[in-house]
Coordinates of C-alpha atoms in Angstrom, one line a residue:
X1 CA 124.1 110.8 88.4
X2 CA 120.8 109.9 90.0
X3 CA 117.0 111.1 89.5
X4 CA 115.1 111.0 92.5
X5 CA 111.0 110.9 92.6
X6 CA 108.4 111.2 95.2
X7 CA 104.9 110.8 95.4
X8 CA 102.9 112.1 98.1
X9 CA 98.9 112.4 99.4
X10 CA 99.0 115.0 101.3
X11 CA 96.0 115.1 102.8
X12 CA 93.1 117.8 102.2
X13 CA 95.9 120.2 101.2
X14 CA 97.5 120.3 104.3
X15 CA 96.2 123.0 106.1
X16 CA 98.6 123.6 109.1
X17 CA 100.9 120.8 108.0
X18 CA 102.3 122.4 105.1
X19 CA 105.6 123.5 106.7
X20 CA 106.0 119.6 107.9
X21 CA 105.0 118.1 104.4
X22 CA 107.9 120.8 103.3
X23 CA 110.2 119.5 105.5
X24 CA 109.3 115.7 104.9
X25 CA 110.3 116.6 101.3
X26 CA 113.3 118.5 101.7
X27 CA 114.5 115.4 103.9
X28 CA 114.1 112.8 101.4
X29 CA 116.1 115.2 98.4
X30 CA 113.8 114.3 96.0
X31 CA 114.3 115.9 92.1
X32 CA 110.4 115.7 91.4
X33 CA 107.3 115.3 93.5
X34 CA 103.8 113.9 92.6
X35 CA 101.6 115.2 95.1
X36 CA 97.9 114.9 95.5
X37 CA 95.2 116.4 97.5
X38 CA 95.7 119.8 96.3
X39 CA 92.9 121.6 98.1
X40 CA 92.7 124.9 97.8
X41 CA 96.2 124.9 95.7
X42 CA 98.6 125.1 98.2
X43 CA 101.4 127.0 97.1
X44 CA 104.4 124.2 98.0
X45 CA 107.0 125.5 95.9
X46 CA 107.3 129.1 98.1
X47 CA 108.0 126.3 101.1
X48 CA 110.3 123.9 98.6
X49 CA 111.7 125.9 96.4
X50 CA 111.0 123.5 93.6
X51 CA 108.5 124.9 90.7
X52 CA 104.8 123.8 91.3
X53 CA 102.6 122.5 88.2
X54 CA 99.3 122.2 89.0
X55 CA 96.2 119.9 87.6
X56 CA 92.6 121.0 88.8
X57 CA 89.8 118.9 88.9
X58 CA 86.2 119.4 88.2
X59 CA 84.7 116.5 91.4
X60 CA 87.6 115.9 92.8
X61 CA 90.8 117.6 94.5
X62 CA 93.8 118.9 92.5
X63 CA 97.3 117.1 91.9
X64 CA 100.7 118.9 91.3
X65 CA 104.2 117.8 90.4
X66 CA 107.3 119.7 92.2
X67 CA 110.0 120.2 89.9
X68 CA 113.2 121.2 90.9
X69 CA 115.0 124.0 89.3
X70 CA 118.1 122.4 88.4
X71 CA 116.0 120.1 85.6
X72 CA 115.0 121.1 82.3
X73 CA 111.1 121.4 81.8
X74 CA 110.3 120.8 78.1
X75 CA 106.6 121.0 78.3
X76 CA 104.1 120.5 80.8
X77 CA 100.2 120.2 81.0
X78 CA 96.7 118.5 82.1
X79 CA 96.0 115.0 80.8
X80 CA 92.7 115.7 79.4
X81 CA 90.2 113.2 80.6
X82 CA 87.0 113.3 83.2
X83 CA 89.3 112.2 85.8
X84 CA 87.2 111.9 89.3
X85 CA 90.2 113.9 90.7
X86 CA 93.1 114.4 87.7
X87 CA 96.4 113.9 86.3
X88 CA 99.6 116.3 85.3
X89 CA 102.2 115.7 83.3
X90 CA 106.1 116.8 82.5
X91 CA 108.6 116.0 80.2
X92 CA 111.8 116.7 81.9
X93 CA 116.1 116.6 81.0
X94 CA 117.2 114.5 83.7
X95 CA 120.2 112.6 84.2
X96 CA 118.9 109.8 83.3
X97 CA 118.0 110.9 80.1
X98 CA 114.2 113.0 78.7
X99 CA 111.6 111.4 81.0
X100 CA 107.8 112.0 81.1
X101 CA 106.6 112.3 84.6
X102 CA 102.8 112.1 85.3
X103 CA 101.4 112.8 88.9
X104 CA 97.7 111.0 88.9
X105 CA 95.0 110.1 92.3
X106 CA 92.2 107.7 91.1
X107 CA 88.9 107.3 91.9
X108 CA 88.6 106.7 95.5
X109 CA 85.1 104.9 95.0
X110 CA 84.1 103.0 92.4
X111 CA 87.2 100.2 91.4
X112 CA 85.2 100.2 87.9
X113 CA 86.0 103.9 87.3
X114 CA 89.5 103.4 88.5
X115 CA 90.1 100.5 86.0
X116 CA 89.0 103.4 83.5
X117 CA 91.1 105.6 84.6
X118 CA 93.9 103.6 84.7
X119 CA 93.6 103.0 81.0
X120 CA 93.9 106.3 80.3
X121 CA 96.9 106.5 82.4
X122 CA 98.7 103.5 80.2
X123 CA 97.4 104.9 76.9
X124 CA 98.9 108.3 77.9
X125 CA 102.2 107.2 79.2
X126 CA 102.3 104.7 76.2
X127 CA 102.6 108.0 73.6
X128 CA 105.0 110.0 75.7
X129 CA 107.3 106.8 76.6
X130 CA 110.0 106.5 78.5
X131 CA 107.8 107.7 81.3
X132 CA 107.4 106.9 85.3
X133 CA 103.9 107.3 86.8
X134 CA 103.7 108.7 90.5
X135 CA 100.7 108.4 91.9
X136 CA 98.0 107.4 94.0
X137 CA 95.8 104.7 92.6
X138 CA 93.6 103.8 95.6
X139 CA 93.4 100.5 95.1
X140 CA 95.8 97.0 96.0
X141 CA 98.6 95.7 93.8
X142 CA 98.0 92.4 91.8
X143 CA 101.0 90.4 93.6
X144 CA 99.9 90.3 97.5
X145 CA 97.8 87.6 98.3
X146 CA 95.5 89.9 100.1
X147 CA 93.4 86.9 100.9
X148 CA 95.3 85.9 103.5
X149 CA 96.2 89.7 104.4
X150 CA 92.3 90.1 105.0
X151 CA 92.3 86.9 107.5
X152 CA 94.7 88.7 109.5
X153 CA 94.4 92.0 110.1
X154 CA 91.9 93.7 112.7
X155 CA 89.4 94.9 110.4
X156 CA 89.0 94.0 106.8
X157 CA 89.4 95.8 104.0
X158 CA 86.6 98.6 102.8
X159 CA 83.8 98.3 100.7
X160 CA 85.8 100.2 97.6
X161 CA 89.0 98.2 98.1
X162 CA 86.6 94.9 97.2
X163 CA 85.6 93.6 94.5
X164 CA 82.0 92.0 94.0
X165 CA 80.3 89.8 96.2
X166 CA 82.6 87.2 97.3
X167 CA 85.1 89.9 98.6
X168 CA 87.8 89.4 96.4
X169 CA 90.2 92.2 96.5
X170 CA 89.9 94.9 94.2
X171 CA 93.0 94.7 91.9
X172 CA 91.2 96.1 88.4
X173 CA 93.4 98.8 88.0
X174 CA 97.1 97.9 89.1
X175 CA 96.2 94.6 87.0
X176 CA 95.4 96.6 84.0
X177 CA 98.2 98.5 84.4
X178 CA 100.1 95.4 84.5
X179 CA 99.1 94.1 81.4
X180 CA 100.0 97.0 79.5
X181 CA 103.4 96.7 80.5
X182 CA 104.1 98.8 83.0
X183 CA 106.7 98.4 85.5
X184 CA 105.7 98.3 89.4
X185 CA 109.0 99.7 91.1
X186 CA 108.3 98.8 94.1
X187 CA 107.4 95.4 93.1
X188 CA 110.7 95.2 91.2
X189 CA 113.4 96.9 93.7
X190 CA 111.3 98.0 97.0
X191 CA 112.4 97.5 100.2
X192 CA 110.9 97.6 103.4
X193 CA 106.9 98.5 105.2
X194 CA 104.9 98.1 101.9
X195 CA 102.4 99.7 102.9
X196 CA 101.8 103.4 102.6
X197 CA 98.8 104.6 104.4
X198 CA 98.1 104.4 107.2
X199 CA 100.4 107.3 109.5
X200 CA 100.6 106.4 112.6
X201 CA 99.4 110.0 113.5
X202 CA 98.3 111.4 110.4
X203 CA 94.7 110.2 110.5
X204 CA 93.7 107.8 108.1
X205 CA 90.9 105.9 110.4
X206 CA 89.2 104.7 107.3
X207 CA 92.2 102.4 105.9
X208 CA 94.1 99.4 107.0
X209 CA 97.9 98.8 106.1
X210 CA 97.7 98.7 102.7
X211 CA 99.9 100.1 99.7
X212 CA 97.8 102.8 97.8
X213 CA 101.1 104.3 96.6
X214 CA 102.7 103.4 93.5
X215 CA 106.0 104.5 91.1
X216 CA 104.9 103.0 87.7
X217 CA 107.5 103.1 84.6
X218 CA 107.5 102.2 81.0
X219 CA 109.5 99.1 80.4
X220 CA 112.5 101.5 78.5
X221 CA 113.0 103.2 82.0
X222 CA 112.1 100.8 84.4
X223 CA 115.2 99.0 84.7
X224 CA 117.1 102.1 85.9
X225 CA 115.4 102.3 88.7
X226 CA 117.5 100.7 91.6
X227 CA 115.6 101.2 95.2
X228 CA 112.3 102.4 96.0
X229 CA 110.9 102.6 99.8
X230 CA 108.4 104.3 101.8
X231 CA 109.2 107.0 104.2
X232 CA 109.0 106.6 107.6
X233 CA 109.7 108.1 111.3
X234 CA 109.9 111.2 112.3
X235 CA 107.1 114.0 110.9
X236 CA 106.0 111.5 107.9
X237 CA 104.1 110.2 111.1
X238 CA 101.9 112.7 111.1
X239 CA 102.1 115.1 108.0
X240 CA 99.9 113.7 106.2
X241 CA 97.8 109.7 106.4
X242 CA 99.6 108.3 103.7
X243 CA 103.4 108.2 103.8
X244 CA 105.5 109.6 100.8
X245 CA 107.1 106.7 98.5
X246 CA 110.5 107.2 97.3
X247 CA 112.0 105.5 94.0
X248 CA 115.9 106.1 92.4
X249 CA 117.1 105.4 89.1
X250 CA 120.5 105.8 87.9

């Protein structure tokens, strides 16, 4: 038996997309979805099927997690903190045993606000253990050397993906979340593009390739996991600007 997760920026809430973000989902199978960008609460378990758990947010846009009706829900709620955007959570029976899945979408501005909010996140997921964290953290993982990525691509990176005045990378957040233990699945098992935004014809101007995207697990869990890969081709080229990351665990 396998467990299947998906998180996914959907962009603005999709608007006229929605029936292609449904069908980018359907075609990966996934057994829960992160999703952020919520706007306006799009209701994406009438096009799934799945049951929709929504997290509003005071500044920011909404996130959700898509649950699929075959899995056990033993709780659900809000993590309750000034997120810039915000954060769900549910504790699931899945066949890899209870797991706590949180959906979260950082601070798309300020790298000191995400390193905040990533503490949260680690505090949280370290009371509800073994959980996996889908979500979009806007910012670069510690492991790339992204100083030679910079040298190379066509533009460099934006203002809030740097850090200070010598342009180092902003990492605060991922690192943090390093320290505390947690698990980068892609880092661990991924295969293929690493990067996850941009589409090629979703949008996305304001980024170069870079991986935003992340599945995050609790050391207890993380060595189930056994693949994890962006999606690619096809409508996830222009559903939304970021493509949907895909992790398994058995």
């Amino acid at each position: 038996m396998t467990l299947t997760l998906m998180s996914y920026n959907i962009k603005d809430g999709g608007g006229a997309r929605l029936a292609a973000i449904g069908r980018v989902i359907e075609g990966a199978g996934p057994d829960v979805v992160a999703l952020q960008e919520l706007r306006g609460e799009p209701a994406l378990d009438a096009v799934t099927g799945m049951r929709q758990f929504v997290a509003r947010s005071r500044w920011g846009q909404p996130v959700g997690l898509l649950v699929g009706r075959h899995l056990r829900v033993l709780g659900a709620g809000r993590v309750r903190r000034p997120w810039h955007h915000a954060a769900v959570w549910a504790r699931l029976a899945t066949p890899i045993g209870a797991l706590t899945v949180i959906g979260a979408h950082l601070s798309p501005y300020w790298g000191r606000v995400r390193r905040v909010e990533a503490g949260w996140l680690a505090a949280f997921m370290r009371r509800h253990r073994p959980a996996v964290l889908l979500a979009d953290l806007n910012t670069l993982d510690p492991y790339t050397d992204h100083g030679l990525e910079v040298a190379r691509l066509p533009m460099p990176y934006r203002r809030r993906h740097v850090h200070g005045l010598a342009h180092r990378p902003d990492v605060r957040a991922t690192a943090l979340l390093a320290r505390r233990g947690l698990v980068d699945v892609f880092h661990a098992c991924g295969r293929g593009q690493p990067w996850t935004v941009p589409t090629t014809r979703g949008g996305g101007a304001e980024f170069t390739q870079m991986r935003l995207d992340y599945v995050l697990a609790t050391p207890g869990v993380a060595g189930r996991f056994t693949e994890c890969y962006a999606v690619t081709g096809g409508e996830a080229e222009a559903a939304s600007d970021h493509y949907p990351l895909v992790a398994r665990a058995a």
